[in-house]
């Protein structure tokens, strides 16, 4: 067992989380019960005003192709100049990895809690979702890109007023993960 898999210590768990690459993920992904555990953990996020300004859309296996089709249709409608490479990339986007959760931001403009603070909670839930997947022995990958900003895709996956905070792919990494350079501690921490 390498240190990445030794998740018995909470400190190790937090110190070893890293993203996988959705395109390099393979089975298994979390089963329904484990995914529920992961999503339940992700909901335990700081949330000023208890607004839950986020929600999760679990894209079932048998709906992935429909989502892929919707993305390609939106691409061709919004970017008729898109070439084959781009179209193929968008076609494959929703088909990556064993598990896909779309995190939607549903901020409440009428609340006395600012939108800024609500969006901070949305980002926090995405991050915690990645940590929770790691805690269950999986890798996660939080992606956005064109599918997160296309009005056509938004109409297919979200309700009016919602935004895509991320597509979070979860699975098992095919290849060992390379470490990514992390910020220099002293560059980002000051004692005041
Ligand atoms: C809001 C948001 C959107 C992101 N979108 C992408 C993306 O579209 N493509 C990508 O390669 N990485 C994207 N990333 C970065 C990855 O999720 C991940 O953080 C990065 O690959 C570094 O891996 P790490 O989590 O191990 O630091 C995004 C991160 C955030 C916070």
Coordinates of N, CA, C and O and ligand atoms in Angstrom, one line a residue:
X1 N 0.9 -1.2 0.0 CA 0.0 0.0 0.0 C 0.9 1.3 0.0 O 1.7 1.4 0.9
X2 N 0.8 2.1 -1.0 CA 1.6 3.3 -1.0 C 0.9 4.4 -0.2 O -0.2 4.2 0.3
X3 N 1.6 5.5 0.0 CA 1.0 6.5 0.9 C -0.3 7.1 0.4 O -1.2 7.5 1.2
X4 N -0.5 7.1 -0.9 CA -1.7 7.6 -1.5 C -2.9 6.7 -1.1 O -4.0 7.2 -0.9
X5 N -2.7 5.4 -0.9 CA -3.8 4.5 -0.5 C -4.0 4.4 1.0 O -4.9 3.8 1.4
X6 N -3.0 4.8 1.7 CA -3.1 4.7 3.2 C -4.0 5.8 3.7 O -3.5 6.8 4.1
X7 N -5.3 5.5 3.7 CA -6.2 6.6 4.1 C -6.7 6.4 5.5 O -7.8 7.0 5.9
X8 N -6.0 5.6 6.3 CA -6.5 5.4 7.6 C -6.3 6.6 8.5 O -7.1 6.8 9.5
X9 N -5.4 7.4 8.2 CA -5.1 8.6 9.0 C -5.8 9.8 8.3 O -5.5 10.1 7.1
X10 N -6.6 10.6 9.0 CA -7.2 11.7 8.4 C -6.2 12.7 7.9 O -6.4 13.4 6.9
X11 N -5.1 12.9 8.6 CA -4.0 13.8 8.2 C -3.4 13.4 6.9 O -3.2 14.2 5.9
X12 N -3.2 12.1 6.7 CA -2.7 11.5 5.5 C -3.7 11.7 4.3 O -3.3 12.1 3.2
X13 N -4.9 11.5 4.7 CA -6.0 11.6 3.7 C -6.0 13.1 3.1 O -6.0 13.3 1.9
X14 N -5.9 14.0 4.0 CA -5.9 15.4 3.5 C -4.6 15.8 2.8 O -4.7 16.6 1.9
X15 N -3.5 15.2 3.2 CA -2.2 15.6 2.7 C -2.0 14.9 1.3 O -1.1 15.3 0.6
X16 N -2.8 13.9 1.0 CA -2.5 13.2 -0.2 C -3.6 13.3 -1.3 O -3.4 12.8 -2.4
X17 N -4.6 14.1 -1.1 CA -5.6 14.2 -2.1 C -5.0 14.9 -3.3 O -4.2 15.9 -3.2
X18 N -5.3 14.4 -4.5 CA -4.9 15.0 -5.7 C -5.9 14.6 -6.8 O -6.5 13.6 -6.6
X19 N -5.9 15.4 -7.8 CA -6.9 15.1 -8.9 C -6.4 14.0 -9.8 O -5.1 13.9 -10.0
X20 N -7.3 13.1 -10.3 CA -6.9 12.3 -11.4 C -7.3 13.0 -12.7 O -7.7 14.1 -12.6
X21 N -7.0 12.3 -13.8 CA -7.5 12.8 -15.1 C -8.7 12.0 -15.5 O -8.6 10.8 -15.6
X22 N -9.8 12.8 -15.7 CA -11.0 12.1 -16.0 C -10.8 11.1 -17.2 O -11.3 10.0 -17.2
X23 N -10.0 11.5 -18.2 CA -9.9 10.6 -19.4 C -9.1 9.4 -19.1 O -9.1 8.4 -19.9
X24 N -8.3 9.4 -18.0 CA -7.5 8.2 -17.6 C -8.2 7.4 -16.5 O -7.6 6.5 -16.0
X25 N -9.4 7.7 -16.2 CA -10.1 6.9 -15.1 C -10.7 5.6 -15.7 O -11.2 5.6 -16.8
X26 N -10.7 4.6 -14.9 CA -11.3 3.4 -15.2 C -12.2 2.9 -14.1 O -12.3 3.5 -13.0
X27 N -12.9 1.8 -14.3 CA -13.7 1.2 -13.3 C -12.8 0.5 -12.2 O -11.7 0.2 -12.5
X28 N -13.2 0.4 -11.0 CA -14.6 0.8 -10.6 C -14.7 2.2 -10.2 O -13.8 2.9 -9.8
X29 N -16.0 2.7 -10.3 CA -16.3 4.0 -9.7 C -17.1 3.6 -8.4 O -17.3 2.4 -8.1
X30 N -17.6 4.6 -7.7 CA -18.4 4.3 -6.5 C -19.7 3.7 -6.9 O -20.3 4.1 -7.8
X31 N -20.1 2.7 -6.0 CA -21.5 2.2 -6.3 C -22.5 3.2 -5.7 O -22.1 4.2 -5.1
X32 N -23.7 2.9 -5.8 CA -24.7 3.9 -5.4 C -24.6 4.3 -3.9 O -24.7 5.5 -3.6
X33 N -24.4 3.3 -3.1 CA -24.3 3.6 -1.6 C -23.1 4.4 -1.3 O -23.1 5.4 -0.5
X34 N -21.9 4.1 -2.0 CA -20.7 4.8 -1.7 C -20.8 6.3 -2.3 O -20.4 7.2 -1.6
X35 N -21.5 6.4 -3.4 CA -21.7 7.7 -4.0 C -22.6 8.6 -3.0 O -22.3 9.8 -2.8
X36 N -23.5 7.9 -2.4 CA -24.4 8.7 -1.4 C -23.5 9.1 -0.3 O -23.7 10.3 0.2
X37 N -22.6 8.3 0.2 CA -21.7 8.7 1.3 C -20.9 9.8 0.9 O -20.7 10.8 1.6
X38 N -20.3 9.8 -0.4 CA -19.5 10.9 -0.9 C -20.3 12.2 -1.0 O -19.8 13.2 -0.5
X39 N -21.5 12.1 -1.5 CA -22.3 13.3 -1.7 C -22.7 13.9 -0.3 O -22.8 15.1 -0.1
X40 N -23.0 13.0 0.6 CA -23.4 13.4 1.9 C -22.3 14.2 2.6 O -22.5 15.2 3.3
X41 N -21.1 13.7 2.4 CA -19.9 14.4 3.0 C -19.8 15.8 2.3 O -19.5 16.7 3.0
X42 N -19.9 15.8 1.0 CA -19.8 17.1 0.3 C -20.8 18.1 0.7 O -20.5 19.3 0.6
X43 N -21.9 17.7 1.2 CA -22.9 18.6 1.7 C -22.6 19.3 3.0 O -23.2 20.3 3.4
X44 N -21.7 18.6 3.8 CA -21.3 19.1 5.1 C -20.3 20.2 4.9 O -19.1 20.1 5.4
X45 N -20.6 21.3 4.3 CA -19.7 22.3 3.9 C -20.1 23.6 4.5 O -21.3 23.8 4.8
X46 N -19.2 24.5 4.8 CA -19.6 25.8 5.4 C -20.6 26.5 4.4 O -20.4 26.5 3.2
X47 N -21.7 27.0 5.0 CA -22.8 27.5 4.2 C -23.5 28.5 5.0 O -24.4 28.3 5.8
X48 N -23.1 29.8 4.8 CA -23.6 30.9 5.5 C -25.1 31.1 5.3 O -25.5 31.3 4.1
X49 N -25.9 31.0 6.3 CA -27.4 31.2 6.2 C -28.1 29.9 5.9 O -29.3 29.9 5.6
X50 N -27.4 28.8 5.8 CA -28.0 27.5 5.5 C -28.9 27.5 4.3 O -30.0 27.1 4.2
X51 N -28.3 28.0 3.2 CA -29.0 28.2 1.9 C -28.9 27.0 1.0 O -29.7 26.9 0.0
X52 N -27.9 26.2 1.2 CA -27.5 25.1 0.3 C -27.6 25.7 -1.2 O -28.4 25.3 -2.0
X53 N -26.7 26.6 -1.5 CA -26.7 27.2 -2.8 C -26.1 26.4 -3.9 O -25.5 26.9 -4.8
X54 N -26.3 25.1 -3.7 CA -25.7 24.1 -4.7 C -26.6 22.9 -4.7 O -27.4 22.7 -3.8
X55 N -26.5 22.2 -5.8 CA -27.1 20.8 -5.8 C -26.3 20.0 -6.8 O -25.5 20.5 -7.5
X56 N -26.6 18.7 -6.7 CA -25.8 17.7 -7.4 C -26.7 17.0 -8.4 O -27.8 16.5 -8.0
X57 N -26.2 16.8 -9.6 CA -26.9 16.0 -10.6 C -26.0 14.8 -10.9 O -24.9 14.9 -11.4
X58 N -26.5 13.6 -10.5 CA -25.8 12.4 -10.8 C -26.2 11.9 -12.2 O -27.4 11.6 -12.4
X59 N -25.3 11.8 -13.1 CA -25.6 11.4 -14.5 C -25.4 9.9 -14.5 O -24.3 9.4 -14.5
X60 N -26.6 9.2 -14.6 CA -26.5 7.7 -14.6 C -25.9 7.2 -15.9 O -25.9 7.9 -16.9
X61 N -25.3 6.0 -15.8 CA -24.6 5.4 -16.9 C -25.4 5.5 -18.2 O -24.9 5.8 -19.3
X62 N -26.7 5.1 -18.1 CA -27.5 5.0 -19.3 C -28.0 6.4 -19.8 O -28.7 6.5 -20.8
X63 N -27.6 7.5 -19.1 CA -27.9 8.8 -19.6 C -26.7 9.6 -20.1 O -26.8 10.7 -20.6
X64 N -25.5 8.9 -20.0 CA -24.3 9.6 -20.5 C -24.3 10.0 -22.0 O -23.9 11.0 -22.4
X65 N -24.8 9.0 -22.7 CA -24.8 9.2 -24.2 C -25.8 10.4 -24.5 O -25.5 11.2 -25.4
X66 N -26.9 10.4 -23.8 CA -27.9 11.5 -24.1 C -27.2 12.9 -23.7 O -27.4 13.9 -24.4
X67 N -26.4 12.9 -22.7 CA -25.7 14.1 -22.3 C -24.7 14.5 -23.4 O -24.6 15.7 -23.8
X68 N -24.0 13.5 -23.8 CA -23.0 13.7 -24.9 C -23.7 14.3 -26.1 O -23.2 15.3 -26.7
X69 N -24.8 13.7 -26.5 CA -25.6 14.2 -27.7 C -26.0 15.6 -27.5 O -25.9 16.4 -28.4
X70 N -26.5 15.9 -26.3 CA -26.9 17.3 -26.0 C -25.8 18.3 -26.1 O -26.0 19.4 -26.6
X71 N -24.6 17.9 -25.6 CA -23.5 18.8 -25.7 C -23.0 19.0 -27.2 O -22.7 20.1 -27.6
X72 N -23.0 18.0 -28.0 CA -22.7 18.1 -29.4 C -23.7 19.0 -30.1 O -23.3 19.9 -30.9
X73 N -25.0 18.8 -29.8 CA -26.0 19.6 -30.4 C -25.8 21.1 -30.1 O -25.9 22.0 -30.9
X74 N -25.5 21.3 -28.8 CA -25.3 22.7 -28.3 C -24.1 23.3 -29.0 O -24.1 24.5 -29.4
X75 N -23.0 22.5 -29.1 CA -21.8 23.0 -29.7 C -22.1 23.4 -31.2 O -21.7 24.5 -31.6
X76 N -22.8 22.5 -31.9 CA -23.0 22.8 -33.3 C -23.9 24.0 -33.5 O -23.8 24.8 -34.5
X77 N -24.8 24.2 -32.6 CA -25.7 25.4 -32.6 C -25.0 26.7 -32.3 O -25.2 27.7 -32.9
X78 N -24.1 26.6 -31.3 CA -23.4 27.8 -30.8 C -22.1 28.1 -31.4 O -21.7 29.3 -31.5
X79 N -21.5 27.1 -32.0 CA -20.2 27.3 -32.6 C -20.1 26.5 -33.9 O -19.5 25.4 -34.0
X80 N -20.9 26.9 -34.9 CA -21.0 26.1 -36.1 C -19.6 26.0 -36.8 O -19.4 25.1 -37.6
X81 N -18.7 26.8 -36.4 CA -17.3 26.7 -37.0 C -16.5 25.7 -36.3 O -15.3 25.5 -36.7
X82 N -17.0 25.0 -35.3 CA -16.2 24.0 -34.5 C -15.7 22.9 -35.4 O -16.5 22.4 -36.2
X83 N -14.4 22.6 -35.3 CA -13.8 21.6 -36.2 C -14.1 20.2 -35.6 O -14.7 20.1 -34.5
X84 N -13.5 19.2 -36.3 CA -13.8 17.8 -35.9 C -13.1 17.5 -34.5 O -13.7 16.9 -33.7
X85 N -11.9 18.1 -34.3 CA -11.2 17.8 -33.1 C -12.0 18.3 -31.9 O -12.2 17.6 -30.9
X86 N -12.5 19.5 -32.0 CA -13.3 20.1 -30.9 C -14.6 19.3 -30.7 O -15.0 19.0 -29.6
X87 N -15.2 19.0 -31.8 CA -16.5 18.2 -31.7 C -16.3 16.9 -31.1 O -17.1 16.5 -30.2
X88 N -15.2 16.2 -31.5 CA -14.9 14.9 -30.9 C -14.6 15.0 -29.4 O -15.0 14.2 -28.6
X89 N -13.9 16.1 -29.0 CA -13.6 16.3 -27.6 C -14.9 16.5 -26.8 O -15.0 16.0 -25.7
X90 N -15.8 17.3 -27.3 CA -17.0 17.6 -26.6 C -17.9 16.3 -26.6 O -18.5 16.0 -25.6
X91 N -17.9 15.5 -27.7 CA -18.6 14.3 -27.7 C -18.1 13.3 -26.6 O -18.9 12.7 -26.0
X92 N -16.8 13.3 -26.4 CA -16.3 12.4 -25.4 C -16.4 12.9 -24.0 O -16.2 12.1 -23.0
X93 N -16.6 14.2 -23.8 CA -16.5 14.8 -22.5 C -17.4 14.0 -21.5 O -16.9 13.6 -20.4
X94 N -18.7 13.9 -21.8 CA -19.6 13.3 -20.8 C -19.5 11.8 -20.7 O -20.1 11.2 -19.8
X95 N -18.6 11.2 -21.5 CA -18.5 9.8 -21.5 C -17.3 9.3 -20.7 O -17.1 8.1 -20.6
X96 N -16.5 10.2 -20.2 CA -15.3 9.9 -19.5 C -15.7 9.3 -18.1 O -16.6 9.7 -17.5
X97 N -14.8 8.4 -17.6 CA -14.8 8.0 -16.2 C -16.0 7.3 -15.8 O -17.1 7.4 -16.4
X98 N -15.9 6.4 -14.8 CA -17.1 5.6 -14.4 C -18.3 6.4 -13.8 O -19.4 6.0 -13.8
X99 N -18.0 7.6 -13.2 CA -19.0 8.3 -12.5 C -18.9 9.8 -12.8 O -17.8 10.3 -12.8
X100 N -20.1 10.4 -13.0 CA -20.1 11.9 -13.3 C -21.2 12.5 -12.4 O -22.4 12.1 -12.4
X101 N -20.7 13.5 -11.7 CA -21.7 14.4 -10.9 C -21.5 15.8 -11.4 O -20.4 16.3 -11.4
X102 N -22.6 16.4 -11.7 CA -22.6 17.8 -12.1 C -23.0 18.6 -10.9 O -24.0 18.4 -10.2
X103 N -22.1 19.6 -10.5 CA -22.4 20.4 -9.3 C -23.0 21.7 -9.9 O -22.3 22.4 -10.7
X104 N -24.2 22.0 -9.5 CA -24.9 23.3 -9.9 C -24.9 24.3 -8.8 O -25.1 23.9 -7.6
X105 N -24.6 25.5 -9.2 CA -24.8 26.6 -8.2 C -26.2 27.2 -8.4 O -26.6 27.5 -9.5
X106 N -26.9 27.3 -7.3 CA -28.2 27.9 -7.3 C -28.3 28.9 -6.2 O -28.9 28.7 -5.2
X107 N -27.6 30.0 -6.5 CA -27.6 31.1 -5.5 C -28.9 31.8 -5.4 O -29.7 31.8 -6.4
X108 N -29.2 32.3 -4.2 CA -30.5 33.0 -4.0 C -30.2 34.5 -3.9 O -29.7 35.0 -2.9
X109 N -30.6 35.2 -5.0 CA -30.3 36.7 -5.0 C -31.1 37.5 -4.0 O -30.8 38.6 -3.6
X110 N -32.2 36.9 -3.5 CA -33.1 37.6 -2.5 C -32.5 37.4 -1.1 O -33.0 38.1 -0.2
X111 N -31.5 36.6 -0.9 CA -31.0 36.4 0.4 C -30.2 37.5 0.9 O -29.6 38.2 0.1
X112 N -30.1 37.7 2.2 CA -29.2 38.7 2.8 C -27.8 38.3 2.8 O -26.9 39.1 3.0
X113 N -27.5 37.0 2.5 CA -26.2 36.5 2.3 C -25.8 36.8 0.9 O -26.5 36.5 -0.1
X114 N -24.6 37.5 0.7 CA -24.2 37.9 -0.6 C -24.0 36.8 -1.6 O -23.7 35.6 -1.1
X115 N -24.1 37.1 -2.8 CA -23.8 36.0 -3.8 C -22.4 35.5 -3.7 O -22.1 34.3 -3.9
X116 N -21.5 36.4 -3.4 CA -20.1 36.1 -3.3 C -19.9 35.0 -2.2 O -19.3 33.9 -2.5
X117 N -20.6 35.1 -1.1 CA -20.5 34.1 0.0 C -21.2 32.8 -0.4 O -20.7 31.7 -0.1
X118 N -22.2 32.9 -1.2 CA -22.9 31.7 -1.6 C -22.0 31.0 -2.6 O -21.9 29.7 -2.6
X119 N -21.4 31.7 -3.5 CA -20.5 31.0 -4.5 C -19.3 30.4 -3.8 O -18.8 29.4 -4.2
X120 N -18.8 31.0 -2.7 CA -17.7 30.4 -1.9 C -18.1 29.0 -1.4 O -17.4 28.1 -1.4
X121 N -19.4 28.9 -1.0 CA -19.9 27.7 -0.5 C -20.0 26.6 -1.6 O -19.7 25.5 -1.4
X122 N -20.4 27.1 -2.8 CA -20.5 26.2 -4.0 C -19.1 25.6 -4.3 O -18.9 24.4 -4.5
X123 N -18.1 26.5 -4.3 CA -16.7 26.0 -4.5 C -16.3 25.1 -3.5 O -15.6 24.1 -3.8
X124 N -16.6 25.4 -2.2 CA -16.2 24.5 -1.1 C -16.8 23.1 -1.3 O -16.2 22.1 -1.0
X125 N -18.1 23.1 -1.7 CA -18.7 21.8 -1.8 C -18.0 20.9 -3.0 O -17.9 19.7 -2.8
X126 N -17.6 21.6 -4.0 CA -16.9 20.9 -5.1 C -15.6 20.3 -4.5 O -15.2 19.2 -4.8
X127 N -14.9 21.2 -3.8 CA -13.6 20.7 -3.2 C -13.8 19.5 -2.3 O -13.1 18.5 -2.3
X128 N -14.8 19.7 -1.4 CA -15.1 18.6 -0.5 C -15.5 17.3 -1.1 O -15.2 16.2 -0.7
X129 N -16.2 17.5 -2.2 CA -16.6 16.3 -3.0 C -15.4 15.6 -3.5 O -15.3 14.3 -3.4
X130 N -14.4 16.3 -3.9 CA -13.1 15.6 -4.4 C -12.4 15.0 -3.2 O -11.9 13.8 -3.4
X131 N -12.4 15.6 -2.1 CA -11.8 15.0 -0.9 C -12.6 13.7 -0.5 O -12.0 12.7 -0.1
X132 N -13.9 13.8 -0.5 CA -14.7 12.7 -0.1 C -14.5 11.5 -1.0 O -14.5 10.4 -0.5
X133 N -14.4 11.8 -2.3 CA -14.1 10.7 -3.2 C -12.8 10.0 -2.9 O -12.6 8.8 -2.9
X134 N -11.8 10.9 -2.6 CA -10.5 10.3 -2.2 C -10.6 9.5 -1.0 O -9.9 8.4 -0.9
X135 N -11.4 9.9 0.0 CA -11.5 9.2 1.3 C -12.1 7.8 1.0 O -11.9 6.9 1.8
X136 N -12.8 7.7 -0.1 CA -13.4 6.4 -0.4 C -12.5 5.5 -1.3 O -12.9 4.5 -1.8
X137 N -11.3 6.1 -1.6 CA -10.3 5.3 -2.4 C -10.4 5.6 -3.9 O -9.8 4.9 -4.7
X138 N -11.1 6.6 -4.2 CA -11.3 7.0 -5.7 C -10.5 8.2 -6.0 O -10.0 8.9 -5.1
X139 N -10.3 8.5 -7.2 CA -9.8 9.9 -7.6 C -11.0 10.6 -8.2 O -11.9 10.1 -8.8
X140 N -10.9 11.9 -8.1 CA -11.9 12.8 -8.7 C -11.2 13.8 -9.6 O -10.0 14.1 -9.5
X141 N -12.0 14.4 -10.5 CA -11.5 15.5 -11.4 C -12.6 16.5 -11.6 O -13.6 16.2 -12.2
X142 N -12.3 17.7 -11.1 CA -13.3 18.8 -11.2 C -13.0 19.6 -12.5 O -11.9 20.2 -12.6
X143 N -13.9 19.5 -13.5 CA -13.6 20.1 -14.8 C -14.7 21.1 -15.1 O -15.9 20.9 -14.7
X144 N -14.4 22.1 -15.9 CA -15.4 23.0 -16.4 C -15.3 23.1 -17.9 O -15.7 22.2 -18.6
X145 N -14.6 24.1 -18.4 CA -14.5 24.2 -19.9 C -15.8 24.6 -20.5 O -16.8 25.0 -19.9
X146 N -15.8 24.5 -21.9 CA -17.0 25.0 -22.6 C -18.3 24.4 -22.1 O -19.3 25.1 -22.0
X147 N -18.3 23.1 -21.8 CA -19.6 22.5 -21.3 C -20.2 23.1 -20.1 O -21.4 23.0 -19.8
X148 N -19.3 23.9 -19.3 CA -19.9 24.5 -18.1 C -20.5 25.9 -18.5 O -21.2 26.4 -17.6
X149 N -20.2 26.4 -19.6 CA -20.6 27.8 -19.9 C -21.6 27.9 -21.1 O -22.1 29.0 -21.4
X150 N -21.8 26.8 -21.8 CA -22.7 26.8 -23.0 C -24.1 27.0 -22.5 O -24.6 26.2 -21.7
X151 N -24.8 28.0 -23.0 CA -26.3 28.1 -22.7 C -27.1 26.9 -23.1 O -28.0 26.5 -22.4
X152 N -26.7 26.2 -24.2 CA -27.5 25.1 -24.6 C -27.3 23.9 -23.7 O -28.2 23.2 -23.4
X153 N -26.1 23.7 -23.2 CA -25.8 22.6 -22.3 C -26.5 22.9 -20.9 O -27.1 22.1 -20.3
X154 N -26.4 24.2 -20.5 CA -27.0 24.6 -19.3 C -28.5 24.3 -19.3 O -29.1 23.8 -18.3
X155 N -29.2 24.6 -20.5 CA -30.6 24.4 -20.6 C -30.9 22.9 -20.4 O -32.0 22.5 -19.9
X156 N -30.0 22.0 -20.8 CA -30.2 20.6 -20.7 C -30.0 20.0 -19.3 O -30.7 19.1 -18.9
X157 N -29.1 20.6 -18.6 CA -28.7 20.0 -17.3 C -29.2 20.8 -16.0 O -29.1 20.3 -14.9
X158 N -29.6 22.0 -16.2 CA -29.9 22.9 -15.1 C -31.2 23.6 -15.2 O -31.9 23.6 -16.3
X159 N -31.7 24.1 -14.1 CA -32.9 24.9 -14.1 C -32.6 26.4 -14.3 O -31.4 26.8 -14.1
X160 N -33.6 27.2 -14.6 CA -33.3 28.6 -14.8 C -32.6 29.2 -13.6 O -33.0 29.0 -12.5
X161 N -31.6 30.0 -13.9 CA -30.9 30.7 -12.8 C -29.7 29.9 -12.3 O -28.9 30.5 -11.5
X162 N -29.6 28.7 -12.6 CA -28.5 27.9 -12.1 C -27.3 28.0 -13.0 O -27.5 28.2 -14.2
X163 N -26.2 27.7 -12.4 CA -24.9 27.7 -13.2 C -24.2 26.4 -12.9 O -24.3 25.8 -11.8
X164 N -23.4 26.0 -13.9 CA -22.5 24.8 -13.6 C -21.3 25.2 -12.9 O -20.5 26.0 -13.4
X165 N -21.1 24.7 -11.7 CA -19.9 24.9 -10.9 C -18.8 23.9 -11.4 O -17.6 24.3 -11.3
X166 N -19.2 22.8 -11.8 CA -18.2 21.8 -12.2 C -18.8 20.5 -12.6 O -19.9 20.1 -12.1
X167 N -18.1 19.8 -13.5 CA -18.4 18.4 -13.8 C -17.3 17.6 -12.9 O -16.1 17.8 -13.2
X168 N -17.8 16.9 -12.0 CA -16.8 16.1 -11.1 C -16.9 14.7 -11.5 O -17.9 14.0 -11.3
X169 N -15.8 14.2 -12.1 CA -15.7 12.8 -12.6 C -15.0 12.1 -11.4 O -14.0 12.5 -10.8
X170 N -15.5 10.8 -11.2 CA -14.9 10.0 -10.1 C -14.7 8.6 -10.7 O -15.5 8.1 -11.4
X171 N -13.5 8.1 -10.3 CA -13.2 6.7 -10.8 C -11.9 6.2 -10.2 O -11.4 6.7 -9.2
X172 N -11.4 5.2 -10.8 CA -10.1 4.6 -10.4 C -9.1 5.0 -11.5 O -9.3 4.9 -12.7
X173 N -7.9 5.5 -11.0 CA -6.9 6.0 -11.9 C -6.2 4.8 -12.6 O -5.8 3.9 -11.9
X174 N -6.1 4.8 -13.9 CA -5.4 3.8 -14.6 C -3.9 3.7 -14.4 O -3.3 2.7 -14.3
X175 N -3.4 4.9 -14.4 CA -1.9 5.1 -14.2 C -1.6 5.8 -12.9 O -2.4 6.5 -12.4
X176 N -0.4 5.5 -12.3 CA 0.0 6.2 -11.1 C -0.1 7.7 -11.4 O 0.3 8.2 -12.5
X177 N -0.5 8.4 -10.4 CA -0.7 9.9 -10.6 C 0.7 10.6 -10.4 O 1.4 10.2 -9.4
X178 N 0.9 11.6 -11.2 CA 2.1 12.4 -11.0 C 1.7 13.5 -10.0 O 0.6 14.0 -10.0
X179 N 2.7 13.8 -9.1 CA 2.4 14.9 -8.2 C 2.5 16.2 -8.9 O 3.2 16.3 -9.9
X180 N 1.7 17.2 -8.5 CA 1.7 18.5 -9.1 C 2.4 19.4 -8.2 O 2.3 19.3 -7.0
X181 N 3.2 20.4 -8.7 CA 3.9 21.3 -7.8 C 2.8 22.0 -7.0 O 1.8 22.5 -7.5
X182 N 3.1 22.1 -5.7 CA 2.1 22.8 -4.8 C 2.7 24.2 -4.4 O 3.9 24.4 -4.5
X183 N 1.8 25.1 -4.0 CA 2.3 26.4 -3.7 C 3.4 26.3 -2.6 O 3.3 25.5 -1.7
X184 N 4.3 27.2 -2.7 CA 5.3 27.3 -1.6 C 4.7 27.8 -0.3 O 4.0 28.9 -0.4
X185 N 4.8 27.1 0.7 CA 4.1 27.4 2.0 C 4.3 28.9 2.4 O 3.4 29.6 2.7
X186 N 5.6 29.3 2.3 CA 5.9 30.7 2.8 C 5.4 31.7 1.9 O 5.3 32.9 2.3
X187 N 5.2 31.3 0.6 CA 4.7 32.3 -0.3 C 3.2 32.6 -0.1 O 2.7 33.7 -0.5
X188 N 2.5 31.7 0.5 CA 1.1 31.9 0.7 C 0.6 32.0 2.1 O -0.6 32.2 2.4
X189 N 1.5 31.9 3.0 CA 1.2 31.9 4.5 C 2.0 33.1 5.1 O 3.2 33.1 5.0
X190 N 1.3 34.0 5.8 CA 1.9 35.1 6.5 C 1.4 35.0 7.9 O 0.2 34.7 8.1
X191 N 2.2 35.3 8.9 CA 1.8 35.5 10.2 C 1.6 37.0 10.5 O 2.5 37.7 10.2
X192 N 0.4 37.4 10.8 CA 0.1 38.8 10.9 C -0.1 39.2 12.4 O -0.8 38.5 13.1
Ligands
LIG1 C1 -13.5 25.8 -11.0 C2 -12.4 24.9 -11.5 C3 -12.5 24.5 -12.8 C4 -11.5 23.6 -13.4 N1 -11.6 23.2 -14.7 C5 -10.6 22.5 -15.2 C6 -10.7 22.1 -16.6 O1 -11.7 22.4 -17.3 N2 -9.7 21.4 -17.1 C7 -8.6 21.1 -16.3 O2 -7.6 20.4 -16.8 N3 -8.5 21.4 -15.0 C8 -9.5 22.1 -14.4 N4 -9.4 22.4 -13.1 C9 -8.3 22.0 -12.3 C10 -8.4 20.6 -11.8 O3 -9.7 20.4 -11.2 C11 -7.3 20.2 -10.7 O4 -7.4 21.1 -9.7 C12 -6.0 20.3 -11.3 O5 -5.8 19.4 -12.3 C13 -4.9 20.1 -10.3 O6 -5.0 18.9 -9.6 P1 -5.0 18.9 -8.1 O7 -6.4 18.9 -7.7 O8 -4.3 17.6 -7.7 O9 -4.3 20.1 -7.6 C14 -10.4 23.2 -12.5 C15 -10.4 23.6 -11.2 C16 -11.4 24.4 -10.7 C17 -11.3 24.8 -9.3

